[in-house]
């Protein structure tokens, strides 16, 4: 009986024990830092193509990123849009891809012949 009480006391004491050692203190001091990002000045045009790209691409990309892409042909844009959907999970329906590709080609003034 005494052994049982002793064992229970030891177990309970173990449960309520303080952590073994205090956490290590950080060696360096953290300093607050602020950065100022440049203002976004680029905008997609207020056209059907611009609206299409706003709806499908600007959740992840700035207008600046979209308007500074090198001119691509429709088939290259098709591959990129499919990659956005499949690799990066852009919420694009495959049924919308032809309209998106057309919008990209229109935005750049490129043709599929290039
Ligand atoms: C869900 C987020 C998301 C959406 C929506 C999205 N993208 Fe992307 N995109 C990405 C990521 C992530 C990358 C890779 C970035 C990197 O590598 O630094 C990328 C890269 C790109 C690139 C660089 C070339 C390449 O193939 O990696 C282009 C061009 C591009 N996207 C165009 C588009 C266009 C056009 C749309 C709209 C149809 C779009 N993206 C929609 C996430 C997205």
PDB file of C-alpha atoms and ligand atoms in Angstrom:
ATOM      1  CA  UNK A   1       0.000   0.000   0.000  1.00  0.00           C
ATOM      2  CA  UNK A   2       2.766   2.392   0.902  1.00  0.00           C
ATOM      3  CA  UNK A   3       4.520   1.651  -2.385  1.00  0.00           C
ATOM      4  CA  UNK A   4       1.328   2.401  -4.315  1.00  0.00           C
ATOM      5  CA  UNK A   5       0.843   5.764  -2.572  1.00  0.00           C
ATOM      6  CA  UNK A   6       4.471   6.648  -3.086  1.00  0.00           C
ATOM      7  CA  UNK A   7       4.242   5.739  -6.778  1.00  0.00           C
ATOM      8  CA  UNK A   8       1.088   7.828  -7.218  1.00  0.00           C
ATOM      9  CA  UNK A   9       2.729  10.787  -5.483  1.00  0.00           C
ATOM     10  CA  UNK A  10       5.772  10.562  -7.721  1.00  0.00           C
ATOM     11  CA  UNK A  11       3.602  10.316 -10.849  1.00  0.00           C
ATOM     12  CA  UNK A  12       1.449  13.297  -9.836  1.00  0.00           C
ATOM     13  CA  UNK A  13       4.521  15.298  -8.964  1.00  0.00           C
ATOM     14  CA  UNK A  14       5.912  14.464 -12.401  1.00  0.00           C
ATOM     15  CA  UNK A  15       2.755  15.760 -14.115  1.00  0.00           C
ATOM     16  CA  UNK A  16       2.790  19.081 -12.362  1.00  0.00           C
ATOM     17  CA  UNK A  17       6.520  19.592 -12.641  1.00  0.00           C
ATOM     18  CA  UNK A  18       7.820  22.867 -14.060  1.00  0.00           C
ATOM     19  CA  UNK A  19       9.520  22.711 -17.455  1.00  0.00           C
ATOM     20  CA  UNK A  20      13.050  21.433 -17.051  1.00  0.00           C
ATOM     21  CA  UNK A  21      14.857  24.547 -18.198  1.00  0.00           C
ATOM     22  CA  UNK A  22      13.807  28.009 -19.307  1.00  0.00           C
ATOM     23  CA  UNK A  23      13.760  28.564 -23.066  1.00  0.00           C
ATOM     24  CA  UNK A  24      17.002  29.844 -24.478  1.00  0.00           C
ATOM     25  CA  UNK A  25      17.023  33.616 -24.783  1.00  0.00           C
ATOM     26  CA  UNK A  26      17.414  35.032 -28.298  1.00  0.00           C
ATOM     27  CA  UNK A  27      20.985  36.055 -28.922  1.00  0.00           C
ATOM     28  CA  UNK A  28      20.233  39.136 -31.016  1.00  0.00           C
ATOM     29  CA  UNK A  29      17.723  41.922 -30.629  1.00  0.00           C
ATOM     30  CA  UNK A  30      14.916  42.139 -33.153  1.00  0.00           C
ATOM     31  CA  UNK A  31      14.373  45.602 -34.564  1.00  0.00           C
ATOM     32  CA  UNK A  32      11.220  46.830 -36.282  1.00  0.00           C
ATOM     33  CA  UNK A  33      11.783  47.423 -39.978  1.00  0.00           C
ATOM     34  CA  UNK A  34       9.598  49.177 -42.476  1.00  0.00           C
ATOM     35  CA  UNK A  35       9.849  49.325 -46.221  1.00  0.00           C
ATOM     36  CA  UNK A  36       8.010  51.535 -48.658  1.00  0.00           C
ATOM     37  CA  UNK A  37       6.911  49.813 -51.807  1.00  0.00           C
ATOM     38  CA  UNK A  38       6.695  51.831 -55.021  1.00  0.00           C
ATOM     39  CA  UNK A  39       3.173  52.873 -55.926  1.00  0.00           C
ATOM     40  CA  UNK A  40       1.464  50.691 -58.512  1.00  0.00           C
ATOM     41  CA  UNK A  41       0.997  52.963 -61.493  1.00  0.00           C
ATOM     42  CA  UNK A  42       0.286  50.454 -64.252  1.00  0.00           C
ATOM     43  CA  UNK A  43      -3.305  49.537 -64.954  1.00  0.00           C
ATOM     44  CA  UNK A  44      -4.979  47.176 -67.317  1.00  0.00           C
ATOM     45  CA  UNK A  45      -6.923  49.004 -70.023  1.00  0.00           C
ATOM     46  CA  UNK A  46     -10.623  49.642 -69.499  1.00  0.00           C
ATOM     47  CA  UNK A  47     -11.548  47.324 -72.368  1.00  0.00           C
ATOM     48  CA  UNK A  48     -13.142  43.865 -72.532  1.00  0.00           C
ATOM     49  CA  UNK A  49      -9.624  42.329 -72.723  1.00  0.00           C
ATOM     50  CA  UNK A  50      -8.475  44.317 -69.683  1.00  0.00           C
ATOM     51  CA  UNK A  51     -11.571  43.291 -67.753  1.00  0.00           C
ATOM     52  CA  UNK A  52     -11.049  39.614 -68.618  1.00  0.00           C
ATOM     53  CA  UNK A  53      -7.473  39.705 -67.373  1.00  0.00           C
ATOM     54  CA  UNK A  54      -8.473  41.625 -64.230  1.00  0.00           C
ATOM     55  CA  UNK A  55     -10.942  38.890 -63.427  1.00  0.00           C
ATOM     56  CA  UNK A  56      -8.611  35.957 -64.041  1.00  0.00           C
ATOM     57  CA  UNK A  57      -5.058  37.100 -63.334  1.00  0.00           C
ATOM     58  CA  UNK A  58      -4.881  39.984 -60.863  1.00  0.00           C
ATOM     59  CA  UNK A  59      -5.610  37.835 -57.811  1.00  0.00           C
ATOM     60  CA  UNK A  60      -1.946  36.842 -58.068  1.00  0.00           C
ATOM     61  CA  UNK A  61      -0.280  39.281 -60.498  1.00  0.00           C
ATOM     62  CA  UNK A  62      -0.106  43.058 -60.629  1.00  0.00           C
ATOM     63  CA  UNK A  63      -1.265  44.848 -63.781  1.00  0.00           C
ATOM     64  CA  UNK A  64       2.367  45.908 -64.165  1.00  0.00           C
ATOM     65  CA  UNK A  65       3.479  42.266 -64.312  1.00  0.00           C
ATOM     66  CA  UNK A  66       0.837  41.464 -66.908  1.00  0.00           C
ATOM     67  CA  UNK A  67       1.537  44.457 -69.157  1.00  0.00           C
ATOM     68  CA  UNK A  68       5.324  43.938 -69.114  1.00  0.00           C
ATOM     69  CA  UNK A  69       5.353  40.405 -70.483  1.00  0.00           C
ATOM     70  CA  UNK A  70       7.221  39.829 -73.733  1.00  0.00           C
ATOM     71  CA  UNK A  71       4.959  39.469 -76.767  1.00  0.00           C
ATOM     72  CA  UNK A  72       3.840  35.889 -77.095  1.00  0.00           C
ATOM     73  CA  UNK A  73       1.809  34.056 -79.675  1.00  0.00           C
ATOM     74  CA  UNK A  74      -1.605  32.638 -78.842  1.00  0.00           C
ATOM     75  CA  UNK A  75      -0.275  29.098 -78.490  1.00  0.00           C
ATOM     76  CA  UNK A  76       2.419  30.241 -76.047  1.00  0.00           C
ATOM     77  CA  UNK A  77      -0.181  32.147 -74.022  1.00  0.00           C
ATOM     78  CA  UNK A  78      -2.388  29.080 -74.083  1.00  0.00           C
ATOM     79  CA  UNK A  79       0.420  27.073 -72.490  1.00  0.00           C
ATOM     80  CA  UNK A  80       0.963  29.765 -69.848  1.00  0.00           C
ATOM     81  CA  UNK A  81      -2.726  30.013 -68.945  1.00  0.00           C
ATOM     82  CA  UNK A  82      -2.970  26.235 -68.676  1.00  0.00           C
ATOM     83  CA  UNK A  83       0.143  26.249 -66.480  1.00  0.00           C
ATOM     84  CA  UNK A  84      -1.442  28.876 -64.210  1.00  0.00           C
ATOM     85  CA  UNK A  85      -4.458  26.648 -63.783  1.00  0.00           C
ATOM     86  CA  UNK A  86      -2.721  23.294 -63.436  1.00  0.00           C
ATOM     87  CA  UNK A  87       0.538  24.162 -61.652  1.00  0.00           C
ATOM     88  CA  UNK A  88      -0.500  27.189 -59.590  1.00  0.00           C
ATOM     89  CA  UNK A  89      -4.201  26.390 -59.129  1.00  0.00           C
ATOM     90  CA  UNK A  90      -5.445  29.634 -60.618  1.00  0.00           C
ATOM     91  CA  UNK A  91      -9.245  29.484 -60.394  1.00  0.00           C
ATOM     92  CA  UNK A  92      -9.677  29.405 -64.165  1.00  0.00           C
ATOM     93  CA  UNK A  93     -12.220  27.224 -65.911  1.00  0.00           C
ATOM     94  CA  UNK A  94     -10.838  25.483 -69.010  1.00  0.00           C
ATOM     95  CA  UNK A  95     -13.913  26.811 -70.823  1.00  0.00           C
ATOM     96  CA  UNK A  96     -12.705  30.385 -70.171  1.00  0.00           C
ATOM     97  CA  UNK A  97      -9.205  29.797 -71.530  1.00  0.00           C
ATOM     98  CA  UNK A  98      -9.909  30.739 -75.182  1.00  0.00           C
ATOM     99  CA  UNK A  99     -11.298  34.132 -74.069  1.00  0.00           C
ATOM    100  CA  UNK A 100      -8.330  34.686 -71.741  1.00  0.00           C
ATOM    101  CA  UNK A 101      -5.820  33.804 -74.459  1.00  0.00           C
ATOM    102  CA  UNK A 102      -7.621  36.133 -76.880  1.00  0.00           C
ATOM    103  CA  UNK A 103      -7.503  38.896 -74.248  1.00  0.00           C
ATOM    104  CA  UNK A 104      -3.743  38.441 -73.783  1.00  0.00           C
ATOM    105  CA  UNK A 105      -3.147  38.526 -77.530  1.00  0.00           C
ATOM    106  CA  UNK A 106      -5.361  41.619 -77.858  1.00  0.00           C
ATOM    107  CA  UNK A 107      -3.589  43.323 -74.963  1.00  0.00           C
ATOM    108  CA  UNK A 108      -0.222  42.835 -76.634  1.00  0.00           C
ATOM    109  CA  UNK A 109      -1.361  43.434 -80.183  1.00  0.00           C
ATOM    110  CA  UNK A 110       0.228  40.140 -81.141  1.00  0.00           C
ATOM    111  CA  UNK A 111      -1.160  37.651 -83.608  1.00  0.00           C
ATOM    112  CA  UNK A 112      -0.902  33.893 -83.707  1.00  0.00           C
ATOM    113  CA  UNK A 113       1.164  34.262 -86.902  1.00  0.00           C
ATOM    114  CA  UNK A 114       4.103  35.770 -84.998  1.00  0.00           C
TER     115      UNK A 114
HETATM  116  C1  LIG B   1      -3.423  31.512 -58.169  1.00  0.00           C
HETATM  117  C2  LIG B   1      -2.416  32.469 -58.509  1.00  0.00           C
HETATM  118  C3  LIG B   1      -2.193  32.784 -59.965  1.00  0.00           C
HETATM  119  C4  LIG B   1      -3.107  33.251 -60.885  1.00  0.00           C
HETATM  120  C5  LIG B   1      -4.593  33.536 -60.695  1.00  0.00           C
HETATM  121  C6  LIG B   1      -2.355  33.480 -62.093  1.00  0.00           C
HETATM  122  N1  LIG B   1      -1.047  33.165 -61.901  1.00  0.00           N
HETATM  123 FE1  LIG B   1       0.486  33.489 -63.216  1.00  0.00          FE
HETATM  124  N2  LIG B   1       1.820  32.765 -61.858  1.00  0.00           N
HETATM  125  C7  LIG B   1       1.507  32.328 -60.608  1.00  0.00           C
HETATM  126  C8  LIG B   1       2.719  31.844 -59.966  1.00  0.00           C
HETATM  127  C9  LIG B   1       2.807  31.276 -58.560  1.00  0.00           C
HETATM  128  C10 LIG B   1       3.751  32.018 -60.892  1.00  0.00           C
HETATM  129  C11 LIG B   1       5.222  31.664 -60.719  1.00  0.00           C
HETATM  130  C12 LIG B   1       5.913  32.834 -60.114  1.00  0.00           C
HETATM  131  C13 LIG B   1       7.388  32.602 -60.019  1.00  0.00           C
HETATM  132  O1  LIG B   1       7.908  31.641 -60.567  1.00  0.00           O
HETATM  133  O2  LIG B   1       8.046  33.460 -59.376  1.00  0.00           O
HETATM  134  C14 LIG B   1       3.165  32.622 -62.072  1.00  0.00           C
HETATM  135  C15 LIG B   1       3.880  32.991 -63.194  1.00  0.00           C
HETATM  136  C16 LIG B   1       3.348  33.629 -64.298  1.00  0.00           C
HETATM  137  C17 LIG B   1       4.093  34.065 -65.460  1.00  0.00           C
HETATM  138  C18 LIG B   1       5.615  33.961 -65.612  1.00  0.00           C
HETATM  139  C19 LIG B   1       5.978  32.898 -66.594  1.00  0.00           C
HETATM  140  C20 LIG B   1       5.727  31.507 -66.113  1.00  0.00           C
HETATM  141  O3  LIG B   1       5.281  30.690 -66.931  1.00  0.00           O
HETATM  142  O4  LIG B   1       5.973  31.199 -64.928  1.00  0.00           O
HETATM  143  C21 LIG B   1       3.208  34.621 -66.335  1.00  0.00           C
HETATM  144  C22 LIG B   1       3.503  35.218 -67.706  1.00  0.00           C
HETATM  145  C23 LIG B   1       1.894  34.510 -65.723  1.00  0.00           C
HETATM  146  N3  LIG B   1       2.008  33.910 -64.496  1.00  0.00           N
HETATM  147  C24 LIG B   1       0.734  34.938 -66.331  1.00  0.00           C
HETATM  148  C25 LIG B   1      -0.540  34.774 -65.775  1.00  0.00           C
HETATM  149  C26 LIG B   1      -1.760  35.152 -66.464  1.00  0.00           C
HETATM  150  C27 LIG B   1      -1.844  35.751 -67.861  1.00  0.00           C
HETATM  151  C28 LIG B   1      -2.792  34.873 -65.597  1.00  0.00           C
HETATM  152  C29 LIG B   1      -4.266  35.032 -65.851  1.00  0.00           C
HETATM  153  C30 LIG B   1      -4.813  34.221 -66.902  1.00  0.00           C
HETATM  154  C31 LIG B   1      -2.199  34.318 -64.380  1.00  0.00           C
HETATM  155  N4  LIG B   1      -0.839  34.260 -64.541  1.00  0.00           N
HETATM  156  C32 LIG B   1      -2.927  33.937 -63.258  1.00  0.00           C
HETATM  157  C33 LIG B   1       0.280  32.341 -60.013  1.00  0.00           C
HETATM  158  C34 LIG B   1      -0.898  32.745 -60.611  1.00  0.00           C
END
